[in-house]
mmCIF file of C-alpha atoms in Angstrom:
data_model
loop_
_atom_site.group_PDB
_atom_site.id
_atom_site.type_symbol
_atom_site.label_atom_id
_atom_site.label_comp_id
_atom_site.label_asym_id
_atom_site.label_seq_id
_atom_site.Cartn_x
_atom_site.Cartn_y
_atom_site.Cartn_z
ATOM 1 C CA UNK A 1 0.000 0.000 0.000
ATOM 2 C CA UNK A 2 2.563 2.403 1.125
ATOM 3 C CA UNK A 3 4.739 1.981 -2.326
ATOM 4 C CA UNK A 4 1.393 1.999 -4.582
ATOM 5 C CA UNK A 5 0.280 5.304 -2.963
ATOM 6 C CA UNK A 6 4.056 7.023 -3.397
ATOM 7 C CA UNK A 7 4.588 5.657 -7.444
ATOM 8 C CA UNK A 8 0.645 7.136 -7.552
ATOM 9 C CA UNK A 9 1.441 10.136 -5.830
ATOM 10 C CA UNK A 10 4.810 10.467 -8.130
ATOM 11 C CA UNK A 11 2.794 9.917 -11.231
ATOM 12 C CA UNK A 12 0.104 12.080 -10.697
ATOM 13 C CA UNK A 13 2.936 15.012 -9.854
ATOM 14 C CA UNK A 14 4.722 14.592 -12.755
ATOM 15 C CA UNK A 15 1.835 14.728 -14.660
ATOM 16 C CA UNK A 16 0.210 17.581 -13.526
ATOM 17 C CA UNK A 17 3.836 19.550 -13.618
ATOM 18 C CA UNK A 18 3.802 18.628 -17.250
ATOM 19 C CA UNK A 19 0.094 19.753 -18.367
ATOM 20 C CA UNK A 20 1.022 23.220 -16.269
ATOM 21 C CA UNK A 21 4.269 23.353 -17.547
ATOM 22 C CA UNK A 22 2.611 23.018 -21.109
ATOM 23 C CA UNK A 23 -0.211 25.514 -20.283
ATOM 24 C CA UNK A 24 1.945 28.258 -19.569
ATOM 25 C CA UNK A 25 4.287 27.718 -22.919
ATOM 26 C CA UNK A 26 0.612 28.059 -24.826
ATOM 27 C CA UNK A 27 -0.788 31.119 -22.615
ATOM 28 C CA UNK A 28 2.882 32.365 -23.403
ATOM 29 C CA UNK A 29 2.608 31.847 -27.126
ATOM 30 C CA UNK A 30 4.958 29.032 -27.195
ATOM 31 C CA UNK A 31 5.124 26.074 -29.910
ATOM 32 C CA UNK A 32 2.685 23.754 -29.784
ATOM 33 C CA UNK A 33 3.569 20.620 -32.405
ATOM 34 C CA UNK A 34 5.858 23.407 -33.794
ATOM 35 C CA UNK A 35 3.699 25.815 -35.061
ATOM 36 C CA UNK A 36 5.264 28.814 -36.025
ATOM 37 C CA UNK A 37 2.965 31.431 -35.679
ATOM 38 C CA UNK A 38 0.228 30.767 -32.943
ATOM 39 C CA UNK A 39 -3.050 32.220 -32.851
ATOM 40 C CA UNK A 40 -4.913 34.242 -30.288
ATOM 41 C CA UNK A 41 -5.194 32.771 -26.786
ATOM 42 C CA UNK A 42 -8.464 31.383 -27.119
ATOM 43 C CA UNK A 43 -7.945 29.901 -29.780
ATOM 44 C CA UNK A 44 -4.912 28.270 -28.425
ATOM 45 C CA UNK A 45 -6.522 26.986 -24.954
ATOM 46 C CA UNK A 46 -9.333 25.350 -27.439
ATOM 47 C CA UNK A 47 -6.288 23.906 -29.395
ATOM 48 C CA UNK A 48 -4.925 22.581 -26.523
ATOM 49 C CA UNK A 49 -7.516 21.059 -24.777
ATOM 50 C CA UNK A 50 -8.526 19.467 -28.369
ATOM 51 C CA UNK A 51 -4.921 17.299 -28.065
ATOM 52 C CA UNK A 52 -5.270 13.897 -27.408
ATOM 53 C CA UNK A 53 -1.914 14.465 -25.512
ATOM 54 C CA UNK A 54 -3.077 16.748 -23.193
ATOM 55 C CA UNK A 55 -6.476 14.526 -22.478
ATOM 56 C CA UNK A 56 -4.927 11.566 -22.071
ATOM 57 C CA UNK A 57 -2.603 13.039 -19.410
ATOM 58 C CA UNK A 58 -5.359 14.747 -17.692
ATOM 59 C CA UNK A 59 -7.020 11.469 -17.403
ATOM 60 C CA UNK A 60 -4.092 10.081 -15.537
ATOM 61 C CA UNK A 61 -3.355 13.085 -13.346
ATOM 62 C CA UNK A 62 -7.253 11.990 -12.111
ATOM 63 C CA UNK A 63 -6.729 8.763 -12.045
ATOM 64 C CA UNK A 64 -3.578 8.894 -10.202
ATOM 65 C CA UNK A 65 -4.394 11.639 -7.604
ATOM 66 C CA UNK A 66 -8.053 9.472 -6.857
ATOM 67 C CA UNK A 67 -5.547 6.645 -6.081
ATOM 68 C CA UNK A 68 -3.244 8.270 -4.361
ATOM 69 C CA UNK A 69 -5.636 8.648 -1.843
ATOM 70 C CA UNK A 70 -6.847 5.607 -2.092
ATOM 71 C CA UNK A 71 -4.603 2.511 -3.755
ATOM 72 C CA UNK A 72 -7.483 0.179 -3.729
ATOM 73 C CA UNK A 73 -10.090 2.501 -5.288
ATOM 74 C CA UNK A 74 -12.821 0.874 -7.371
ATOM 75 C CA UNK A 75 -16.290 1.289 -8.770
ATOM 76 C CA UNK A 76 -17.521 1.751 -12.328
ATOM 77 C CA UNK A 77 -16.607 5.049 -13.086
ATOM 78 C CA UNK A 78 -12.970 4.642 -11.884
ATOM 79 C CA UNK A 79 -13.043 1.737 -13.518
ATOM 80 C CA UNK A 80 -13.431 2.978 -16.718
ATOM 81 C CA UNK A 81 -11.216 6.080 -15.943
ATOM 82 C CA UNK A 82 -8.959 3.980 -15.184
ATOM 83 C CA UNK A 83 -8.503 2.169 -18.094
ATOM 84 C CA UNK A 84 -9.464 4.959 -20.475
ATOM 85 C CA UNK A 85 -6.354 7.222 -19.196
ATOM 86 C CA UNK A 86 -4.085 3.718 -19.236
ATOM 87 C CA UNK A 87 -4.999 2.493 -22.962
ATOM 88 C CA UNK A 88 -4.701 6.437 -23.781
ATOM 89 C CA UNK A 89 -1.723 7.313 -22.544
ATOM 90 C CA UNK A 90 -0.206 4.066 -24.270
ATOM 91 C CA UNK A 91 -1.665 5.149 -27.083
ATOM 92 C CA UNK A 92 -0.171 8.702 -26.817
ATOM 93 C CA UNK A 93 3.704 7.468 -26.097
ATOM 94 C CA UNK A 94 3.584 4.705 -28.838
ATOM 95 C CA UNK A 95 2.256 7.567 -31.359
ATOM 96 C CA UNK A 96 4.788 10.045 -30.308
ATOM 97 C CA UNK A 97 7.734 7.615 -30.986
ATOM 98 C CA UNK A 98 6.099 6.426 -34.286
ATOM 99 C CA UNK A 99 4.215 9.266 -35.855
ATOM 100 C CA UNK A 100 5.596 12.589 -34.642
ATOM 101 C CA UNK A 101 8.981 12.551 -32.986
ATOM 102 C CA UNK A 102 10.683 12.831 -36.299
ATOM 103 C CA UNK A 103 8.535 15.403 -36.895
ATOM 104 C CA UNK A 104 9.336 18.062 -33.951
ATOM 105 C CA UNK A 105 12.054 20.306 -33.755
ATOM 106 C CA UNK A 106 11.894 22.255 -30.301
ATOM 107 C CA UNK A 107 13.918 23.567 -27.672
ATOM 108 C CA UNK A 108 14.197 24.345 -24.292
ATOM 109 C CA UNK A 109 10.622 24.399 -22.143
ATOM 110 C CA UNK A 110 8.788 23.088 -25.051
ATOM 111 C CA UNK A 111 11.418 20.533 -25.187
ATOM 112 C CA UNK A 112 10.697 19.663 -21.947
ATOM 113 C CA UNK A 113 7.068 19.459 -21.908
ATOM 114 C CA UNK A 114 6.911 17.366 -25.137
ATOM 115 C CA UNK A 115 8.743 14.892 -23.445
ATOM 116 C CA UNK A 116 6.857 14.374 -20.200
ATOM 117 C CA UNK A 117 3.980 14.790 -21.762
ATOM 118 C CA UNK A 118 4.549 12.039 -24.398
ATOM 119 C CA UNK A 119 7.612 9.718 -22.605
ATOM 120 C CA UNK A 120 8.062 9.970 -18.980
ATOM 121 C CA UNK A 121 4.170 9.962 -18.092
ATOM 122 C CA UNK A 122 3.565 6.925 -20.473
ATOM 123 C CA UNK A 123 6.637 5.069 -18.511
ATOM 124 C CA UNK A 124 5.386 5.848 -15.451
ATOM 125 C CA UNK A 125 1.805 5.559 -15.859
ATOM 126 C CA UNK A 126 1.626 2.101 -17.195
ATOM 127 C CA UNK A 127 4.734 0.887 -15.368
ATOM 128 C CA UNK A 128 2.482 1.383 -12.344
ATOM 129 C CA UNK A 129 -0.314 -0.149 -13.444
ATOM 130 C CA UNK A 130 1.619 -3.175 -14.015
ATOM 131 C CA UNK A 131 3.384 -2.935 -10.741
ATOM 132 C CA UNK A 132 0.256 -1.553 -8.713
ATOM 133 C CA UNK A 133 -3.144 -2.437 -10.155
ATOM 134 C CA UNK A 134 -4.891 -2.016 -8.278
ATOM 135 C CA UNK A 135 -7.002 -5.152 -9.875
ATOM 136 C CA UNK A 136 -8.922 -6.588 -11.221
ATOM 137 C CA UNK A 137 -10.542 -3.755 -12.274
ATOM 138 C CA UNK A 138 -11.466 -4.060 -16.262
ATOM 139 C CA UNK A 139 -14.969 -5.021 -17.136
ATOM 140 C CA UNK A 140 -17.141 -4.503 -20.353
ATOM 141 C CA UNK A 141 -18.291 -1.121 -18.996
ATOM 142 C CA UNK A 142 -14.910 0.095 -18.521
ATOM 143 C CA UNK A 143 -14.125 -1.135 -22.157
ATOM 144 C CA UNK A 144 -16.642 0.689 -24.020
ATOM 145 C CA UNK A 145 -15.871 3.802 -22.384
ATOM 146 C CA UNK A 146 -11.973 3.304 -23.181
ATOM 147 C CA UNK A 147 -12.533 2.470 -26.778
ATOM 148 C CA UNK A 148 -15.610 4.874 -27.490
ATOM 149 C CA UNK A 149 -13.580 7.815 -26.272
ATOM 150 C CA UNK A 150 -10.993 7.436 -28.851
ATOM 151 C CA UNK A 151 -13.518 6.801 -31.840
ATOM 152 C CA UNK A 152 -15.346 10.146 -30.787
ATOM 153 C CA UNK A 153 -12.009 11.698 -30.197
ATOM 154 C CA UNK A 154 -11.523 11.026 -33.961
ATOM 155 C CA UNK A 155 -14.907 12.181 -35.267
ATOM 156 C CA UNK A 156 -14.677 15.421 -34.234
ATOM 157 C CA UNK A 157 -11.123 16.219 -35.195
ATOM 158 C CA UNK A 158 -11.819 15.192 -38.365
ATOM 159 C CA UNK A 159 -15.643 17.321 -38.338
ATOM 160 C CA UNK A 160 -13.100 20.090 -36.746
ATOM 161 C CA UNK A 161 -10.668 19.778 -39.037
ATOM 162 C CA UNK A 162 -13.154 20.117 -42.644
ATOM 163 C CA UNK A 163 -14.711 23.216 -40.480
ATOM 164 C CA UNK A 164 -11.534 24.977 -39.728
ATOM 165 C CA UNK A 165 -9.212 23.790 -41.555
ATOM 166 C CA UNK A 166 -6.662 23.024 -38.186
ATOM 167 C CA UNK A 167 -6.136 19.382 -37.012
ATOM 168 C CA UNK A 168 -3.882 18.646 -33.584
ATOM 169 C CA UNK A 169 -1.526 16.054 -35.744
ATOM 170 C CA UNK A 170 -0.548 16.268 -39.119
ATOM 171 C CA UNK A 171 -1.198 12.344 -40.169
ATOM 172 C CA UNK A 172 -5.126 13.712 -39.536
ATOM 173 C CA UNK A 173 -4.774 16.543 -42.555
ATOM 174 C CA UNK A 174 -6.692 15.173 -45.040
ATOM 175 C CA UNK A 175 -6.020 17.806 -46.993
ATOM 176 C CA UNK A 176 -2.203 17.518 -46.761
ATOM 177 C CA UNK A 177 -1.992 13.735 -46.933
ATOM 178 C CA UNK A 178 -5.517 12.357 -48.374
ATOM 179 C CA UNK A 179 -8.415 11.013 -46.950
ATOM 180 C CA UNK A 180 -6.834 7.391 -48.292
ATOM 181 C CA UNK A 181 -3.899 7.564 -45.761
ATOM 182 C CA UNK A 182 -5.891 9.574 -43.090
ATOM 183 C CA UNK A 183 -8.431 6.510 -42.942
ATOM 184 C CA UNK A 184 -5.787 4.146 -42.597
ATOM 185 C CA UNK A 185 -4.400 5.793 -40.298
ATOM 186 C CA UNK A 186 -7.500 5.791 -38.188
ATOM 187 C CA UNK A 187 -8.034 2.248 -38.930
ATOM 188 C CA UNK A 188 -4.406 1.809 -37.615
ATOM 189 C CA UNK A 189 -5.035 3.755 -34.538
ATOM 190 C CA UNK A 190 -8.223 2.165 -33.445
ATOM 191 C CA UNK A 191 -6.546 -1.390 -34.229
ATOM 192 C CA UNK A 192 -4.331 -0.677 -31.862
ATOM 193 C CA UNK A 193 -6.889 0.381 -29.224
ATOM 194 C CA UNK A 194 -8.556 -2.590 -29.269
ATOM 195 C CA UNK A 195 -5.661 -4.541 -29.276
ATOM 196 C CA UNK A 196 -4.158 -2.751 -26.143
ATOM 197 C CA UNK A 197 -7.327 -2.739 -24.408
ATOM 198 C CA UNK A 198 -7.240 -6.488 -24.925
ATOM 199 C CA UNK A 199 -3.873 -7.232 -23.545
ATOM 200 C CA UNK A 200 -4.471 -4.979 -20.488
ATOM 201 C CA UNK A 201 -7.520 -7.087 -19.629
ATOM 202 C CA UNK A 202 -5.766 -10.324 -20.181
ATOM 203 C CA UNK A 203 -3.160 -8.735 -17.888
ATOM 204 C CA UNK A 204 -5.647 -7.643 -15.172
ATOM 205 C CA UNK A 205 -6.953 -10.898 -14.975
ATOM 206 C CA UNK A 206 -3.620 -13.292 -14.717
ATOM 207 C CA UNK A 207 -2.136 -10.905 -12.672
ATOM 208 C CA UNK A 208 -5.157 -10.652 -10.681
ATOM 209 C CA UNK A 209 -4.979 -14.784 -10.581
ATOM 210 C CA UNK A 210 -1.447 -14.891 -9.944
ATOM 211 C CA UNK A 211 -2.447 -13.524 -6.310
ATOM 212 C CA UNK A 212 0.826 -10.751 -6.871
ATOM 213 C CA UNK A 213 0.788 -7.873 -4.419
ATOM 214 C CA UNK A 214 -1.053 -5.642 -6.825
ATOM 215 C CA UNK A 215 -3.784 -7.772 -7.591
ATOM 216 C CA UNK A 216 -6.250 -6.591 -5.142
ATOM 217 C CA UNK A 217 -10.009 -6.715 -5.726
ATOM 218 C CA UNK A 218 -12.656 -4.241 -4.506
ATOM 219 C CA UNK A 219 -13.206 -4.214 -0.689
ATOM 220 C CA UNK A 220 -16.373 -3.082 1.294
ATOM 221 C CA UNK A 221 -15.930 0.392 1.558
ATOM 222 C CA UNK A 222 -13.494 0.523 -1.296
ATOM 223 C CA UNK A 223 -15.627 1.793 -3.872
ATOM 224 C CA UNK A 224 -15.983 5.425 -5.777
ATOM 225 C CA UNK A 225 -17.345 6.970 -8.379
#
């Protein structure tokens, strides 16, 4: 208990560090996925609360500060936030490396955010779900939340996008790249989803059989929203 709540409290400090740290660089007009001339401040706080970056880290600055408090938190909301912010901020490291780190050319504090937000809170976030739980914890509510997030996530960036001509990543410009690569793409993307959400609930439950330290299930009083 005592070194699930410290990685959880670490976690959910490095993450929130990361989305403030980030915040400021936009209220300050700094780069966001290198764009060289930023627009007006509300349109950038829009922009950057339309990154699946930044949402996926929110998730696990909840997620994390809920069980810092509480290790063996449980019920069907936290269940699916749970999930949701693990799959998601998978999701967002394994893009990073893949998609856009060839990409990004920045220095200094933007530097510095881009990698929290997109290495070190993936490392630790999932590295302490594996080593933590707490589980089990993944059911078919929590699935359909994690999964239908994503797919709306998509929608309207790409409704956003043929509005206003912005999108958060450039793989998403259809205009740029075609709507033949963006849909693959997007099939690509929710592939892997499904295919992470799947191995984190084998995980959860053979860890969760194993009987390992973090395989706790939900005890009277335990549960949240």
């Amino acid at each position: 208990m005592r070194g699930a709540r410290g990685w959880h409290i670490l976690t959910a400090a490095i993450t929130i560090a990361a989305l403030l740290l980030q915040l400021v660089l936009v209220l300050q007009g700094g780069r966001v996925l290198d764009e060289a001339e930023p627009p007006g401040l509300g349109l950038r706080l829009a922009r950057f609360a339309a990154y699946f970056t930044i949402q996926s880290n929110l998730l696990v600055a909840v997620a994390t500060t809920m069980l810092a408090r509480d290790p063996l938190r449980d019920g069907p909301a936290f269940r699916a936030l749970r999930l949701a912010a693990t799959v998601g901020i998978t999701v967002t490291g394994l893009v990073h490396f893949l998609l856009l780190r060839p990409l990004l050319d920045l220095h200094g504090a933007d530097w510095l955010a881009d990698k929290l937000l997109h290495m070190v809170v993936p490392l630790v976030a999932v590295v302490g779900w594996l080593a933590f739980g707490p589980r089990p914890r993944i059911d078919g509510r929590a699935i359909a939340v994690a999964f239908g997030w994503p797919v709306a996530w998509l929608a309207v960036t790409l409704v956003v996008a043929a509005a206003t001509r912005w999108v958060p990543y450039p793989f998403l410009d259809f205009r740029e790249e075609g709507w033949g690569s963006v849909v693959v793409v997007c099939l690509g993307i929710t592939a892997l989803f499904a295919a992470l959400i799947a191995g984190f609930r084998y995980a959860d439950r053979r860890l969760a059989r194993s009987g390992a330290p973090a395989a706790d299930g939900p005890l009277p009083g335990r549960a949240g929203p």
